[in-house]
PDB file of C-alpha atoms in Angstrom:
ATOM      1  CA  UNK A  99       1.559 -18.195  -1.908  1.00  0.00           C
ATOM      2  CA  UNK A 100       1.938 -15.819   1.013  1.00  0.00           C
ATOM      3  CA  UNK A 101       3.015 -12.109   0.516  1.00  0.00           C
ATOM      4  CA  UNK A 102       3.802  -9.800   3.283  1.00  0.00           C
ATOM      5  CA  UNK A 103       3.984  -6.204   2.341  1.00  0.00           C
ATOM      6  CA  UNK A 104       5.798  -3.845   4.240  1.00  0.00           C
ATOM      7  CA  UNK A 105       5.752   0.133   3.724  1.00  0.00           C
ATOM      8  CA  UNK A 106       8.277   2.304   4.537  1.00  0.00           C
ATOM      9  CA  UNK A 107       8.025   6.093   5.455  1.00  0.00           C
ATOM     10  CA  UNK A 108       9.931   9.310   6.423  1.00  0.00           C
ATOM     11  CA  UNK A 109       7.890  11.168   8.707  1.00  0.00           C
ATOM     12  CA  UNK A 110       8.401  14.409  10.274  1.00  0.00           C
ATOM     13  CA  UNK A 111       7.219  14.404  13.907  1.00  0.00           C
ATOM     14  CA  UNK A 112       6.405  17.559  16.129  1.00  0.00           C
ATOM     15  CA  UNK A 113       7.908  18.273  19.236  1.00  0.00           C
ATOM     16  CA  UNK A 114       5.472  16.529  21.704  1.00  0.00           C
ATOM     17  CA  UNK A 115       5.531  13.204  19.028  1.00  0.00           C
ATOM     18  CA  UNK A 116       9.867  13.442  19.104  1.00  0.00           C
ATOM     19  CA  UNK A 117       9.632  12.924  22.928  1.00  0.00           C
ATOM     20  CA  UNK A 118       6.417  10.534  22.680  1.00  0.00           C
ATOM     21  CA  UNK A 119       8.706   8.785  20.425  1.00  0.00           C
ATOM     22  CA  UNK A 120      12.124   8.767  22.605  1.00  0.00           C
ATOM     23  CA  UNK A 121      10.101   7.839  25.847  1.00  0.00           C
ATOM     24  CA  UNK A 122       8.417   4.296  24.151  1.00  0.00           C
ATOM     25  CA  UNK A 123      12.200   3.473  22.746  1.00  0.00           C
ATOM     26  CA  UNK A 124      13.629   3.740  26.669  1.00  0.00           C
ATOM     27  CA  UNK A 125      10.758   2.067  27.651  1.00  0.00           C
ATOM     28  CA  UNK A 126      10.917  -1.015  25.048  1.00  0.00           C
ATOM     29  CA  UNK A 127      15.032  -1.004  26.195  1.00  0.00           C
ATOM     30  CA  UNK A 128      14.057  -1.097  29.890  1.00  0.00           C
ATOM     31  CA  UNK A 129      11.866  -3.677  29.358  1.00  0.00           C
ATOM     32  CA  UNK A 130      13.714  -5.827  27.079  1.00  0.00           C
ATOM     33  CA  UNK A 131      17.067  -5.418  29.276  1.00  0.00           C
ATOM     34  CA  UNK A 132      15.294  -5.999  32.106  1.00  0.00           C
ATOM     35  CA  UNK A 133      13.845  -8.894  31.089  1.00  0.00           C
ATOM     36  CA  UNK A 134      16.890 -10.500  29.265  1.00  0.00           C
ATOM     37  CA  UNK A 135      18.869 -10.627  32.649  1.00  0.00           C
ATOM     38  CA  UNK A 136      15.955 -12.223  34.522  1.00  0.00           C
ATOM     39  CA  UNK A 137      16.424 -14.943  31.461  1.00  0.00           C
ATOM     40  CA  UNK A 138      19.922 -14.967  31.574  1.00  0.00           C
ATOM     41  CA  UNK A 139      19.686 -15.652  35.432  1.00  0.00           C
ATOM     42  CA  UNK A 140      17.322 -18.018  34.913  1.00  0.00           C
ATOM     43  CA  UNK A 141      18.786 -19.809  32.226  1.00  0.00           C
ATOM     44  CA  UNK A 142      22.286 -20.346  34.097  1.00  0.00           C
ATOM     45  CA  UNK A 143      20.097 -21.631  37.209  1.00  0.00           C
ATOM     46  CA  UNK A 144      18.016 -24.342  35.435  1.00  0.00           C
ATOM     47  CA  UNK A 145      19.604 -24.747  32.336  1.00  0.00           C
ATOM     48  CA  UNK A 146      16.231 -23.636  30.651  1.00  0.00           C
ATOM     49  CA  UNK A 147      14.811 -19.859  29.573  1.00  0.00           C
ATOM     50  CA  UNK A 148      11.582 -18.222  30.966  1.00  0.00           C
ATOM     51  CA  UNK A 149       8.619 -18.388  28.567  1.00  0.00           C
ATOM     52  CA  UNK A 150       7.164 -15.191  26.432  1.00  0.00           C
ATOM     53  CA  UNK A 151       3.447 -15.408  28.796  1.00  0.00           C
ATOM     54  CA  UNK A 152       5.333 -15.613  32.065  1.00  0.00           C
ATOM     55  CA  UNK A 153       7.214 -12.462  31.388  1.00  0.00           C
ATOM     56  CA  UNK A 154       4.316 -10.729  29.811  1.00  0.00           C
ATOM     57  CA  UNK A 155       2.365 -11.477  32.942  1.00  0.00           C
ATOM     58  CA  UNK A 156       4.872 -10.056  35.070  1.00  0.00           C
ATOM     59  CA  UNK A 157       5.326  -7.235  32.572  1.00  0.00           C
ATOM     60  CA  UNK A 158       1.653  -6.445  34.156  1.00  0.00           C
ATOM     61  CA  UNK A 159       3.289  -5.896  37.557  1.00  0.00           C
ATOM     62  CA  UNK A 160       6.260  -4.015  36.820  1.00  0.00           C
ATOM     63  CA  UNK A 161       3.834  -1.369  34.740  1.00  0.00           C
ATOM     64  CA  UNK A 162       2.573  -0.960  38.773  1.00  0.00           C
ATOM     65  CA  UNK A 163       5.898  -0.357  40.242  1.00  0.00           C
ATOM     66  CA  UNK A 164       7.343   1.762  37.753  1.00  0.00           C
ATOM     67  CA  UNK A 165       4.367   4.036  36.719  1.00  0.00           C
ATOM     68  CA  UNK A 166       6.092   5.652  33.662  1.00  0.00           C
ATOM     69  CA  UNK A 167       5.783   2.343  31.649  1.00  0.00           C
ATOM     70  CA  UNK A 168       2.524   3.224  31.196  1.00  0.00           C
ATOM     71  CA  UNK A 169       2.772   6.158  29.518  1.00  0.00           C
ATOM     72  CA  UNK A 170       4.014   4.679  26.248  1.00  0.00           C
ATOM     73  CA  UNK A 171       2.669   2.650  23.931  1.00  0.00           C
ATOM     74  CA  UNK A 172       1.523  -1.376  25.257  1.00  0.00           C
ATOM     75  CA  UNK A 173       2.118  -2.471  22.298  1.00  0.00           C
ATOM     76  CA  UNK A 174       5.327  -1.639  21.606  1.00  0.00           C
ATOM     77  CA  UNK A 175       6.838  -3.119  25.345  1.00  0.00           C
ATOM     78  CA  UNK A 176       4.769  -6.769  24.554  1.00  0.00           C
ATOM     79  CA  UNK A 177       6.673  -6.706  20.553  1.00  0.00           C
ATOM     80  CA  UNK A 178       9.877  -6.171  22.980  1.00  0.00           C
ATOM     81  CA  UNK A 179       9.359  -9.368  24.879  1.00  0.00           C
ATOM     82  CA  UNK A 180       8.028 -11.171  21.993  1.00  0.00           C
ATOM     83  CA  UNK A 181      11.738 -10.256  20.299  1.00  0.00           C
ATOM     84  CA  UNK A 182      13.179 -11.361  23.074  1.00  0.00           C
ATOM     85  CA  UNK A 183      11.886 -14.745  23.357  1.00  0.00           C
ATOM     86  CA  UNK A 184      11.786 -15.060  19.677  1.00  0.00           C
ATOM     87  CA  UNK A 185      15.767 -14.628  20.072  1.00  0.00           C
ATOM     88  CA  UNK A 186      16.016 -17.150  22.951  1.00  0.00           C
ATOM     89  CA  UNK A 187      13.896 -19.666  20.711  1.00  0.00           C
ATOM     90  CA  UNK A 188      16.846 -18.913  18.295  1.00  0.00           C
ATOM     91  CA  UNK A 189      19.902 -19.402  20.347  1.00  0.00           C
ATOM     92  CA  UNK A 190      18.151 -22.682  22.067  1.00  0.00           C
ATOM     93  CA  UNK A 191      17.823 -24.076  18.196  1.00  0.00           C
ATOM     94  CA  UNK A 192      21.799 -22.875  17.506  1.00  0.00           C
ATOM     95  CA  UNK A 193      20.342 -20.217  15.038  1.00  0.00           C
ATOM     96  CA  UNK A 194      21.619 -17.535  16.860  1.00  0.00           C
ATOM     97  CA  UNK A 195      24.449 -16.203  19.499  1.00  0.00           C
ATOM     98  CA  UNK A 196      22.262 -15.558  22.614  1.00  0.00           C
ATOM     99  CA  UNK A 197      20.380 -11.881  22.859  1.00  0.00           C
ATOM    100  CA  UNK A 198      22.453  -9.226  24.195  1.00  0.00           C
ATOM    101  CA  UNK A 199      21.450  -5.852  25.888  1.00  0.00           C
ATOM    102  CA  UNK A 200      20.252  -2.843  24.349  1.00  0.00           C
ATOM    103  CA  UNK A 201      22.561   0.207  24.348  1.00  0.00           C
ATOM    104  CA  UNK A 202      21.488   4.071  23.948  1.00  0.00           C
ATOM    105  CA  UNK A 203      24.340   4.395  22.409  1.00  0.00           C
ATOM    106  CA  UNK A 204      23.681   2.533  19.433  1.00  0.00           C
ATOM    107  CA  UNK A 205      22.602   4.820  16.429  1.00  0.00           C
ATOM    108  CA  UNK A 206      19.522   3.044  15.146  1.00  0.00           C
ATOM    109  CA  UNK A 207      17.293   2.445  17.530  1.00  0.00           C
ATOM    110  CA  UNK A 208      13.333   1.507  17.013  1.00  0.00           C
ATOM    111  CA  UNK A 209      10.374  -0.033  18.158  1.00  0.00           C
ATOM    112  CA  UNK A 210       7.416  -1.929  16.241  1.00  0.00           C
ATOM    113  CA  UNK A 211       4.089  -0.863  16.882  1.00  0.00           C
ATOM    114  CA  UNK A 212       0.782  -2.316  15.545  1.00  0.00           C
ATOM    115  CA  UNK A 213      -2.542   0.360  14.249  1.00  0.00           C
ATOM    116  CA  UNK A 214      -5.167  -0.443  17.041  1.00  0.00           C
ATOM    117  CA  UNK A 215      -8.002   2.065  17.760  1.00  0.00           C
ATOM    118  CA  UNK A 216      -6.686   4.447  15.109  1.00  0.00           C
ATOM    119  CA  UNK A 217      -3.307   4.864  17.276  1.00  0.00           C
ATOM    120  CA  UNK A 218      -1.429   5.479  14.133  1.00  0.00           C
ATOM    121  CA  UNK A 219      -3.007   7.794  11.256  1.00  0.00           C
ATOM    122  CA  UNK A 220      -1.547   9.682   8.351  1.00  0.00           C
ATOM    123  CA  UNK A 221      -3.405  12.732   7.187  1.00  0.00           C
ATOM    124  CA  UNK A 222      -2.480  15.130   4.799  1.00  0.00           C
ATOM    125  CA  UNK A 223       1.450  13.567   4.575  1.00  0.00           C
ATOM    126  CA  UNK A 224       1.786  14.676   8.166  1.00  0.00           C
ATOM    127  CA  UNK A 225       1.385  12.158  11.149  1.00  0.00           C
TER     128      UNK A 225
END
């Protein structure tokens, strides 16, 4: 039997980590709004959705154009588009109503992140 564990913590970021923080959330909503109305455009031209590879490829070239997507973390815009087309997969079984777009209004927002080359580390109960 599978088990996934998940752990949960309350961390207490500095100044410079608050704004790292804000700037990969408006990143991951850029990205994920952006891409939703290229799907939504597509989808009411064709009848079908874009695929999770062809936006992450083009993800590539918009990181060109605007330059401040690369400032935050990679991993956290690709875990935007894979949560896009992981709600597209969704809506096209009738799982789901179809994705919607991000607002900054909404009071939780997050991103997901994975630990690659030490990114994230925990010493001393301070990040």
């Amino acid at each position: 039997m599978l088990i996934n564990k998940a752990y949960k913590f309350r961390l207490y970021p500095t100044k410079e980590q608050e704004i790292f923080i804000a700037k990969t959330i408006g990143c991951s909503r850029f990205v994920f709004n952006r891409f939703l109305g290229q799907w939504n455009d597509t989808y009411q031209e064709t009848g079908k959705g874009l695929t999770y590879s062809s936006c992450s490829a083009e993800l590539t070239q918009l990181k060109k154009e605007f330059v401040w997507l690369k400032e935050v973390d990679s991993i956290a815009l690709q875990s935007s588009l894979k949560n896009l087309a992981d709600s597209f997969t969704r809506f096209f079984k009738k799982q789901n109503k179809a994705p919607r777009f991000k607002s900054k209004k909404n009071p939780v927002q997050s991103y997901t992140t994975k630990v690659t080359n030490s990114n994230i580390a925990i010493v001393n109960n301070k990040k």
